[in-house]
PDB file of C-alpha atoms and ligand atoms in Angstrom:
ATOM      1  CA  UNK A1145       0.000   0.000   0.000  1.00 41.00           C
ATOM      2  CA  UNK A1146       1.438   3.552  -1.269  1.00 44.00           C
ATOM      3  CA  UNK A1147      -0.316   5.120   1.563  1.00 49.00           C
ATOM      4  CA  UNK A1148       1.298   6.616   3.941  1.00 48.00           C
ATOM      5  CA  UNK A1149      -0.016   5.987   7.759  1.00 46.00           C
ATOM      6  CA  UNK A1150       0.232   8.977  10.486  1.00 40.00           C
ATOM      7  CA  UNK A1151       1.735   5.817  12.644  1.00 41.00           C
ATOM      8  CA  UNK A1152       4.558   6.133   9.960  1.00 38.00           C
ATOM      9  CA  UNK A1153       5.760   9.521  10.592  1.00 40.00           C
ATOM     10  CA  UNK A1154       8.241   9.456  12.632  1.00 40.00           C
ATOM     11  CA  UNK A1155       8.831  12.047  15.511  1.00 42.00           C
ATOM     12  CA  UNK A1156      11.866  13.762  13.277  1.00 40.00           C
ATOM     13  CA  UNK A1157       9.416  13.708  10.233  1.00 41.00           C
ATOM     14  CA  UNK A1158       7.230  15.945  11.751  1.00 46.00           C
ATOM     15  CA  UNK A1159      10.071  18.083  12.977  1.00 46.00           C
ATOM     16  CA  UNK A1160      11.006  18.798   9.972  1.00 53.00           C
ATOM     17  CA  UNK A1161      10.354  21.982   7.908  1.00 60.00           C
ATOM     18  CA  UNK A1162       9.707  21.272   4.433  1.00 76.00           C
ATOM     19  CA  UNK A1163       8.677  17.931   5.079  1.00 86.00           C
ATOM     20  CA  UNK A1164       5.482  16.656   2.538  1.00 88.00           C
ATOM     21  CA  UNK A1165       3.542  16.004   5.571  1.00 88.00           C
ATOM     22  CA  UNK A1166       3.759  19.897   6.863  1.00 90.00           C
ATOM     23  CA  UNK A1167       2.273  21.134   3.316  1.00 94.00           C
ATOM     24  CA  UNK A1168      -0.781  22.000   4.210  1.00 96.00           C
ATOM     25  CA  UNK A1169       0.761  24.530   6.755  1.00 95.00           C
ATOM     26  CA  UNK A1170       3.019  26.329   4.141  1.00 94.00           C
ATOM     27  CA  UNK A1171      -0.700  26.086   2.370  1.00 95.00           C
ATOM     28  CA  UNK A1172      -2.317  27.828   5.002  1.00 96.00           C
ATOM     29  CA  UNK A1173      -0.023  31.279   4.707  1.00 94.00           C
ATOM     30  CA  UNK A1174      -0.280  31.084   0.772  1.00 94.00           C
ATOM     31  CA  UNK A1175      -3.028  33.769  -0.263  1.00 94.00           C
ATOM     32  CA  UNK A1176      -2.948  31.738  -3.493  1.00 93.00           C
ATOM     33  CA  UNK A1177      -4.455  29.206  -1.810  1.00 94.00           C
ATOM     34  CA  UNK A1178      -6.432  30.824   1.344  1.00 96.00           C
ATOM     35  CA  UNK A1179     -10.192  30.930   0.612  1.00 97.00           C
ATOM     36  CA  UNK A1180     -11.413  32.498   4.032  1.00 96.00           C
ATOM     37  CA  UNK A1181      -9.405  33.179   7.651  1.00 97.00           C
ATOM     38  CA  UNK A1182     -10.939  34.026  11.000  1.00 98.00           C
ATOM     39  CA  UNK A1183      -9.190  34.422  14.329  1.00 98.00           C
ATOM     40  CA  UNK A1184     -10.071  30.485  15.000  1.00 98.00           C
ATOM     41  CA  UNK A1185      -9.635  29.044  11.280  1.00 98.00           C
ATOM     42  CA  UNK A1186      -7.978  29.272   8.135  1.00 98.00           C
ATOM     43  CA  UNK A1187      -9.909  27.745   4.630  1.00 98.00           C
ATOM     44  CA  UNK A1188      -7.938  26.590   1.744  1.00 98.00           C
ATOM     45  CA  UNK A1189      -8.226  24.455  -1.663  1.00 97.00           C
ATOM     46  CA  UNK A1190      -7.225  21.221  -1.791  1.00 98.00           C
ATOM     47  CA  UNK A1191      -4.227  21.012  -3.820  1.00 97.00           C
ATOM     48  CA  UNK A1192      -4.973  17.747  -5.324  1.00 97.00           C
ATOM     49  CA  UNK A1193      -8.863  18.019  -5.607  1.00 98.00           C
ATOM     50  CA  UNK A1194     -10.518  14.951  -5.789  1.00 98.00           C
ATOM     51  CA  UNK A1195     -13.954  16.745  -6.779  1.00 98.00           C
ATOM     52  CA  UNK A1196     -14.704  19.805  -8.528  1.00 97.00           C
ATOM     53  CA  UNK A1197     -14.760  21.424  -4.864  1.00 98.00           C
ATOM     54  CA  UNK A1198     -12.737  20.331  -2.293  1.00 98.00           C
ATOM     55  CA  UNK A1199     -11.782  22.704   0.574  1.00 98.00           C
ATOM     56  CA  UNK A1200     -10.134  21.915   3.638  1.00 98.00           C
ATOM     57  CA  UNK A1201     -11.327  23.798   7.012  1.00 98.00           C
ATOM     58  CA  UNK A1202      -7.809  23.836   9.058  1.00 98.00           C
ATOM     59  CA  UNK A1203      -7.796  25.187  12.993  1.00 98.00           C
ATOM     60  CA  UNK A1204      -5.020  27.576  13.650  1.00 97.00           C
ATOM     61  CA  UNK A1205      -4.538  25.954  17.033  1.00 97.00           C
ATOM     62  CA  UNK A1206      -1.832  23.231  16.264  1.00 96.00           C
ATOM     63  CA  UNK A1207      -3.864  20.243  16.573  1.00 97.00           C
ATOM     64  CA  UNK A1208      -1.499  17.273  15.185  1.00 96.00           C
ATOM     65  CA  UNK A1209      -5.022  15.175  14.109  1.00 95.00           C
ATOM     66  CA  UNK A1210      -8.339  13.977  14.363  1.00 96.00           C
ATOM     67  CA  UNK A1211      -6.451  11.690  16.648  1.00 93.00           C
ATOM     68  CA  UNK A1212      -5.392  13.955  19.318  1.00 95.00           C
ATOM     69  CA  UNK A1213      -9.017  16.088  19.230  1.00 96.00           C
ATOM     70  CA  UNK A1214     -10.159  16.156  23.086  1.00 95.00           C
ATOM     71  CA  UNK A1215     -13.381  17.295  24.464  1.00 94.00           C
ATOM     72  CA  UNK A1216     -12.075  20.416  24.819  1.00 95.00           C
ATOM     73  CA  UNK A1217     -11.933  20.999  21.307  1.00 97.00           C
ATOM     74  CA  UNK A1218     -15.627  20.466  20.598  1.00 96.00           C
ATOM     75  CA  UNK A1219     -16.258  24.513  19.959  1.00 97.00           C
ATOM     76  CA  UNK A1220     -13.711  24.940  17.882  1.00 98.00           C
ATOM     77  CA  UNK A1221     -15.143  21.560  15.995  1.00 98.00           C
ATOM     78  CA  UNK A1222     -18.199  22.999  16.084  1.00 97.00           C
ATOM     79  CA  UNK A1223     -17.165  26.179  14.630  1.00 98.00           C
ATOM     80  CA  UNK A1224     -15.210  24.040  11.539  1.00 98.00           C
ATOM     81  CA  UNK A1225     -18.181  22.367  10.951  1.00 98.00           C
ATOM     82  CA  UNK A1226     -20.308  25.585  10.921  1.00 98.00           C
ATOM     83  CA  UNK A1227     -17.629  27.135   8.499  1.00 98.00           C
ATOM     84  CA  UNK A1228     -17.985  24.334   6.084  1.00 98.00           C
ATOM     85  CA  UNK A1229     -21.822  25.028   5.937  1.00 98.00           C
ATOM     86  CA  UNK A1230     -21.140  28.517   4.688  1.00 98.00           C
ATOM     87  CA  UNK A1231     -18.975  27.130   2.172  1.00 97.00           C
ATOM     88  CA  UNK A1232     -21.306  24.388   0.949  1.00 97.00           C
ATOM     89  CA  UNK A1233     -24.112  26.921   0.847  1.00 97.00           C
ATOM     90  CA  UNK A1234     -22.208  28.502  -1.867  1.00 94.00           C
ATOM     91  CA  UNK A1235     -22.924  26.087  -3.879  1.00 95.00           C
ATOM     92  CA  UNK A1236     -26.818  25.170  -4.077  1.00 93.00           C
ATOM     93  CA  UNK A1237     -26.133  23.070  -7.235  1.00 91.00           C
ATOM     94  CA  UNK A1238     -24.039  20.690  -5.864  1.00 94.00           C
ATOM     95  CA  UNK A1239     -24.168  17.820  -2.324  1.00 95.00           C
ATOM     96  CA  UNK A1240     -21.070  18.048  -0.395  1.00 98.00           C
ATOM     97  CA  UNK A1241     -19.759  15.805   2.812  1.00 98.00           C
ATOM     98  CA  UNK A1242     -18.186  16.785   5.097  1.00 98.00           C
ATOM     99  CA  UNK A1243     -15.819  15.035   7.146  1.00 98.00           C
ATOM    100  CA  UNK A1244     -12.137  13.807   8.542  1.00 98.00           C
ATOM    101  CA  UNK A1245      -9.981  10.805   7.337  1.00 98.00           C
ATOM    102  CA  UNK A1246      -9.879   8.249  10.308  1.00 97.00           C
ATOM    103  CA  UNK A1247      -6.036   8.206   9.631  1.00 96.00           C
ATOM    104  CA  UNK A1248      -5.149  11.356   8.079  1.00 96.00           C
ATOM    105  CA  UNK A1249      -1.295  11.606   6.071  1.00 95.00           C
ATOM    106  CA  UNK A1250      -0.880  15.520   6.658  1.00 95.00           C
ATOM    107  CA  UNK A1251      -0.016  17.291   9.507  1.00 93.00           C
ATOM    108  CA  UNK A1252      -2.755  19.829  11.348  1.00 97.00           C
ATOM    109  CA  UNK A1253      -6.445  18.903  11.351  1.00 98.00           C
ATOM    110  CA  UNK A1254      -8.170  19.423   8.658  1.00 98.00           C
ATOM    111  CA  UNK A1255     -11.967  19.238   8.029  1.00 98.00           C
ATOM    112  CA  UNK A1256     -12.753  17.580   4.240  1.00 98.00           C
ATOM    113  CA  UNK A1257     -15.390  19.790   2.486  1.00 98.00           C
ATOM    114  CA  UNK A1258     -15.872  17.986  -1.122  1.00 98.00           C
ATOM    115  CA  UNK A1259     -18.597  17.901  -3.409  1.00 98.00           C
ATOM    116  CA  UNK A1260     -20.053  14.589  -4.104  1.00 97.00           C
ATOM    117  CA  UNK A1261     -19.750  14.765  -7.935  1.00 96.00           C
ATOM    118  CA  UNK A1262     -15.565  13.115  -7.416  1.00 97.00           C
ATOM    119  CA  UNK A1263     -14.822  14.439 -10.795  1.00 96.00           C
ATOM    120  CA  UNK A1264     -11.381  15.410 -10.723  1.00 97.00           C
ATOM    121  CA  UNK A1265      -7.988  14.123 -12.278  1.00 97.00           C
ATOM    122  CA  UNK A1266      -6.600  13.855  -9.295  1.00 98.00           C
ATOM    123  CA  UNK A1267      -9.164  11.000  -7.910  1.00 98.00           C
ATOM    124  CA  UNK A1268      -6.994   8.024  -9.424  1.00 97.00           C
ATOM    125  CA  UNK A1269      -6.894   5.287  -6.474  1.00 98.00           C
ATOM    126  CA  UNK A1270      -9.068   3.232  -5.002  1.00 98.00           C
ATOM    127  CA  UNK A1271      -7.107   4.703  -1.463  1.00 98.00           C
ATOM    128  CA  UNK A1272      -8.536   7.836  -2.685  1.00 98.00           C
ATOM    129  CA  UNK A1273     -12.459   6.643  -3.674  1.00 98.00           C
ATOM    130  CA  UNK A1274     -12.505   5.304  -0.105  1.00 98.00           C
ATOM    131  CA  UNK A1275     -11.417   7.588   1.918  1.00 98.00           C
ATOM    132  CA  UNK A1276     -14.291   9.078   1.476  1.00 98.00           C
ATOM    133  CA  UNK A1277     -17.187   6.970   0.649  1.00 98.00           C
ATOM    134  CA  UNK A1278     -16.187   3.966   3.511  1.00 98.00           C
ATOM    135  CA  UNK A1279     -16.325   4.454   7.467  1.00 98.00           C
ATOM    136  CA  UNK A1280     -12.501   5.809   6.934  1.00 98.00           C
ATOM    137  CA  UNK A1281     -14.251   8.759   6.504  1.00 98.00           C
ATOM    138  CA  UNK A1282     -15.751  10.633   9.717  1.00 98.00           C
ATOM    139  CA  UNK A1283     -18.902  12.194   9.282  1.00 98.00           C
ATOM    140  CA  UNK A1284     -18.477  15.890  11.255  1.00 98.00           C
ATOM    141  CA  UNK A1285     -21.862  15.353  12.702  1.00 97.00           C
ATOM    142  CA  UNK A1286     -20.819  12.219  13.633  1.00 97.00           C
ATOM    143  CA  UNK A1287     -17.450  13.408  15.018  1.00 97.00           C
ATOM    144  CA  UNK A1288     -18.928  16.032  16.899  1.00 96.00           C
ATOM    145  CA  UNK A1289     -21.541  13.916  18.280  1.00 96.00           C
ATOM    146  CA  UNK A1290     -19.376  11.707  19.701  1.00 96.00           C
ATOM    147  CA  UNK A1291     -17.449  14.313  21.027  1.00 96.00           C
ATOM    148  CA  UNK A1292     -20.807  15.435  22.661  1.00 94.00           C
ATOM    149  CA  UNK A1293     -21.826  12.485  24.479  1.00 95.00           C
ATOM    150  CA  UNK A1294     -18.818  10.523  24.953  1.00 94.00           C
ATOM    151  CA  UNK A1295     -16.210  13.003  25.625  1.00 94.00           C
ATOM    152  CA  UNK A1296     -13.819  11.744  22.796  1.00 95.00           C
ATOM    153  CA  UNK A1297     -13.544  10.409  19.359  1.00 96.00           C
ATOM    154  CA  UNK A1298     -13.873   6.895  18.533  1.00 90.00           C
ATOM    155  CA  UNK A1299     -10.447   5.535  17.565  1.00 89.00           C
ATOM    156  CA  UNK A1300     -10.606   3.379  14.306  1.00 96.00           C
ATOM    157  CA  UNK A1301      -7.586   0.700  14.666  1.00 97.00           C
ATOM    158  CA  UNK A1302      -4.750   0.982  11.638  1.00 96.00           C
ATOM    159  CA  UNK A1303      -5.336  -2.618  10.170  1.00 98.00           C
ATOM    160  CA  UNK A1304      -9.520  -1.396  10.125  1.00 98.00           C
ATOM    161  CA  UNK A1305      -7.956   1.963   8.822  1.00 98.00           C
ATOM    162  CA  UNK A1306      -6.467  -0.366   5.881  1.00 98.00           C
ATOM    163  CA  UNK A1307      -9.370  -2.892   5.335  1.00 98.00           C
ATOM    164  CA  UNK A1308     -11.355   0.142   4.817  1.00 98.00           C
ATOM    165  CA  UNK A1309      -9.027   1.231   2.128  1.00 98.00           C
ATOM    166  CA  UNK A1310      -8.975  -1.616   0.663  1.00 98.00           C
ATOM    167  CA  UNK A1311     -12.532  -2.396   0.482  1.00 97.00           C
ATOM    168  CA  UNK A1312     -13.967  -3.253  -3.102  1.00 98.00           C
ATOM    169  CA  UNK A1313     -14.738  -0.493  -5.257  1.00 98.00           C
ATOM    170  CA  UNK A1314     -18.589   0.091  -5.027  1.00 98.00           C
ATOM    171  CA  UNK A1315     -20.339   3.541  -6.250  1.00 98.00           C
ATOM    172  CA  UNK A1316     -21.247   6.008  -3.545  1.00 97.00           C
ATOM    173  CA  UNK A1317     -25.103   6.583  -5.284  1.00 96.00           C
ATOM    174  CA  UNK A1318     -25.618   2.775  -6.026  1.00 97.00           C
ATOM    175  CA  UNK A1319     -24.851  -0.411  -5.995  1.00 97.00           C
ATOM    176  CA  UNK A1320     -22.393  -0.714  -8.984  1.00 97.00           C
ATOM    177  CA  UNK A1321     -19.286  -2.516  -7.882  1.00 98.00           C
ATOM    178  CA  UNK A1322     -16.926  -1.526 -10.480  1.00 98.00           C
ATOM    179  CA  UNK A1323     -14.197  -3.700 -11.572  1.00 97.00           C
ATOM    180  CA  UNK A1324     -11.464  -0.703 -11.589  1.00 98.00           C
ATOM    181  CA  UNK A1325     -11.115   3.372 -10.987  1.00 98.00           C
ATOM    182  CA  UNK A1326     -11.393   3.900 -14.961  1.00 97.00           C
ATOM    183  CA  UNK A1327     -14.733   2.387 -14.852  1.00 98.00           C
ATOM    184  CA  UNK A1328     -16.122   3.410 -11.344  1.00 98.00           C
ATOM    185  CA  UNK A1329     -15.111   6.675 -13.270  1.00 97.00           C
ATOM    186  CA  UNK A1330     -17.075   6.353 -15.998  1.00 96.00           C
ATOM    187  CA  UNK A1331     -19.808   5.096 -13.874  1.00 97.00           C
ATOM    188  CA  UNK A1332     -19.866   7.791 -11.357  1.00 96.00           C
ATOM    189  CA  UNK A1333     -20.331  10.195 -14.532  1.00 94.00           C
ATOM    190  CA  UNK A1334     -23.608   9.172 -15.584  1.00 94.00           C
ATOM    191  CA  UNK A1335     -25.094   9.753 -12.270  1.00 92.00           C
ATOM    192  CA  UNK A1336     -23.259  13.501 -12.939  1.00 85.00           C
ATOM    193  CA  UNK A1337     -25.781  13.255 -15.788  1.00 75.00           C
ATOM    194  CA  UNK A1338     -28.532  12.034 -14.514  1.00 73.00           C
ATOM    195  CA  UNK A1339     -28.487  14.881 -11.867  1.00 72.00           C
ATOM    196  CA  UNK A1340     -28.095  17.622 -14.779  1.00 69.00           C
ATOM    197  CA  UNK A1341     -31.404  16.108 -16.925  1.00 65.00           C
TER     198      UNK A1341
HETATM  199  P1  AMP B 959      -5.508  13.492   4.460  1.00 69.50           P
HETATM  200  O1  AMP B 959      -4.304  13.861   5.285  1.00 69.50           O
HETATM  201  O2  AMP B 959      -5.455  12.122   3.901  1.00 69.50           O
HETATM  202  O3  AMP B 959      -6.810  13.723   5.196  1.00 69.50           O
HETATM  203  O4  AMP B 959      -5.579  14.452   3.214  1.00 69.50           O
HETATM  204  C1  AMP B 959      -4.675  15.482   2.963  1.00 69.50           C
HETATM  205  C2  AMP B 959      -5.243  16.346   1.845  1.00 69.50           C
HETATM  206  O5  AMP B 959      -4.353  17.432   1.642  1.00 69.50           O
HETATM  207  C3  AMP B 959      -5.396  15.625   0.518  1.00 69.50           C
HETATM  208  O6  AMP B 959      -6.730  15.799   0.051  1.00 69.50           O
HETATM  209  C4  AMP B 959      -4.373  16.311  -0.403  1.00 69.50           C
HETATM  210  O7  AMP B 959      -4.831  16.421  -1.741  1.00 69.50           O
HETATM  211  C5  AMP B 959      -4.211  17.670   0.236  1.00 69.50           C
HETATM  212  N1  AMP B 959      -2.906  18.300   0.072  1.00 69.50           N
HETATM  213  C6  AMP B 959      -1.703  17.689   0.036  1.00 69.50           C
HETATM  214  N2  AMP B 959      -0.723  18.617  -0.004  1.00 69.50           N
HETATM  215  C7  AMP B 959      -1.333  19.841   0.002  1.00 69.50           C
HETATM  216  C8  AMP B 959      -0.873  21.174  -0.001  1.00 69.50           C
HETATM  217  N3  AMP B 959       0.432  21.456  -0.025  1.00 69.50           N
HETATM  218  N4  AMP B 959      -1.789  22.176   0.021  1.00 69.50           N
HETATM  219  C9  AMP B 959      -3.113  21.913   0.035  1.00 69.50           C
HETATM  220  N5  AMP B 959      -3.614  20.661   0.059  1.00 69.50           N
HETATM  221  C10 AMP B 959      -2.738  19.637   0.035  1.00 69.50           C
HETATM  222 ZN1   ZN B 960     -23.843   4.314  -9.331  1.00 69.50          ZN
END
């Protein structure tokens, strides 16, 4: 598997300045890439959309991950979540979700906003189709919920982080199992169609 796992960084990765991981922080500054900034948040575009919006929602608190969120974070997850519906409603033509990878490769926490049509060059993997249409990826409702009522987020092992990567291809509006990403591709397009008639 290409993908690489948070559990993989090692303490001196993170360190390091320049390192891929820390991209999304050199991101952050860039006005290039900044699409809103508040005293709690910063909102940029996905480098490497894998839809034809993808925005990331990033706290400028130095929270490593989803994995180290604490109950003391729930405003400030509540306020991500909040800024992500101002983004989505933006764009009345098109569904969006909303959400964090269970086991995210880039440093700083960063909320998913990405339209549901996954039209994009840069969706090429089946890593990439689910990480967002299988449990890897955590609902915010469902993140904050938890937060909510049980005081912390559920942790989702590595090897269920990876069987949920690996899970057969199967289209996120129905129940197509595509043999490949070059057909789900295809596939996925005709709903895009559908939705325009
Ligand atoms: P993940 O850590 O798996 O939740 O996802 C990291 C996201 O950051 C991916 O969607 C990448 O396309 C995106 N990304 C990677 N590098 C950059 C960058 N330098 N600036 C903005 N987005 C990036
Ligand atoms: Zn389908």
């Amino acid at each position: 598997m290409k993908r690489k796992f948070e559990s993989d960084m090692s303490k001196s990765a993170t360190s390091k300045k320049g390192h891929w991981s820390a991209g999304l922080l050199t991101s952050m500054e860039d006005p290039e890439c900044m699409v809103k900034e508040d005293d709690k948040i910063v909102v940029i575009k996905d480098k490497y959309p894998k839809a034809q919006f993808h925005y990331l929602v990033l706290p400028k608190e130095n929270i490593l991950s989803i994995r180290q969120v604490k109950k003391n974070h729930q405003d400030l997850l509540m306020h991500m979540h909040e800024v992500a519906r101002g983004l989505v409603e933006k764009h009345t033509d098109h569904e969006f979700i909303m959400g964090y990878h269970a086991m995210p490769s880039m440093q700083r926490l960063h909320l998913h906003v990405i339209s549901t049509d996954f039209c994009s060059p840069c969706l090429k993997t089946k890593y990439h189709w689910n990480s967002f249409t299988t449990p890897f990826f955590l609902h915010s409702s469902d993140v904050s919920r938890q937060l909510h009522e049980e005081g912390e987020v559920k942790n989702i092992s590595p090897q269920k982080c990876k069987d949920y990567l690996n899970t057969q291809l199967k289209c996120h509006k129905c129940t197509l199992q595509p043999k490949n990403m070059p057909a789900l591709k295809r596939h996925i397009l005709t709903h895009i169609d559908k939705q325009k008639q």
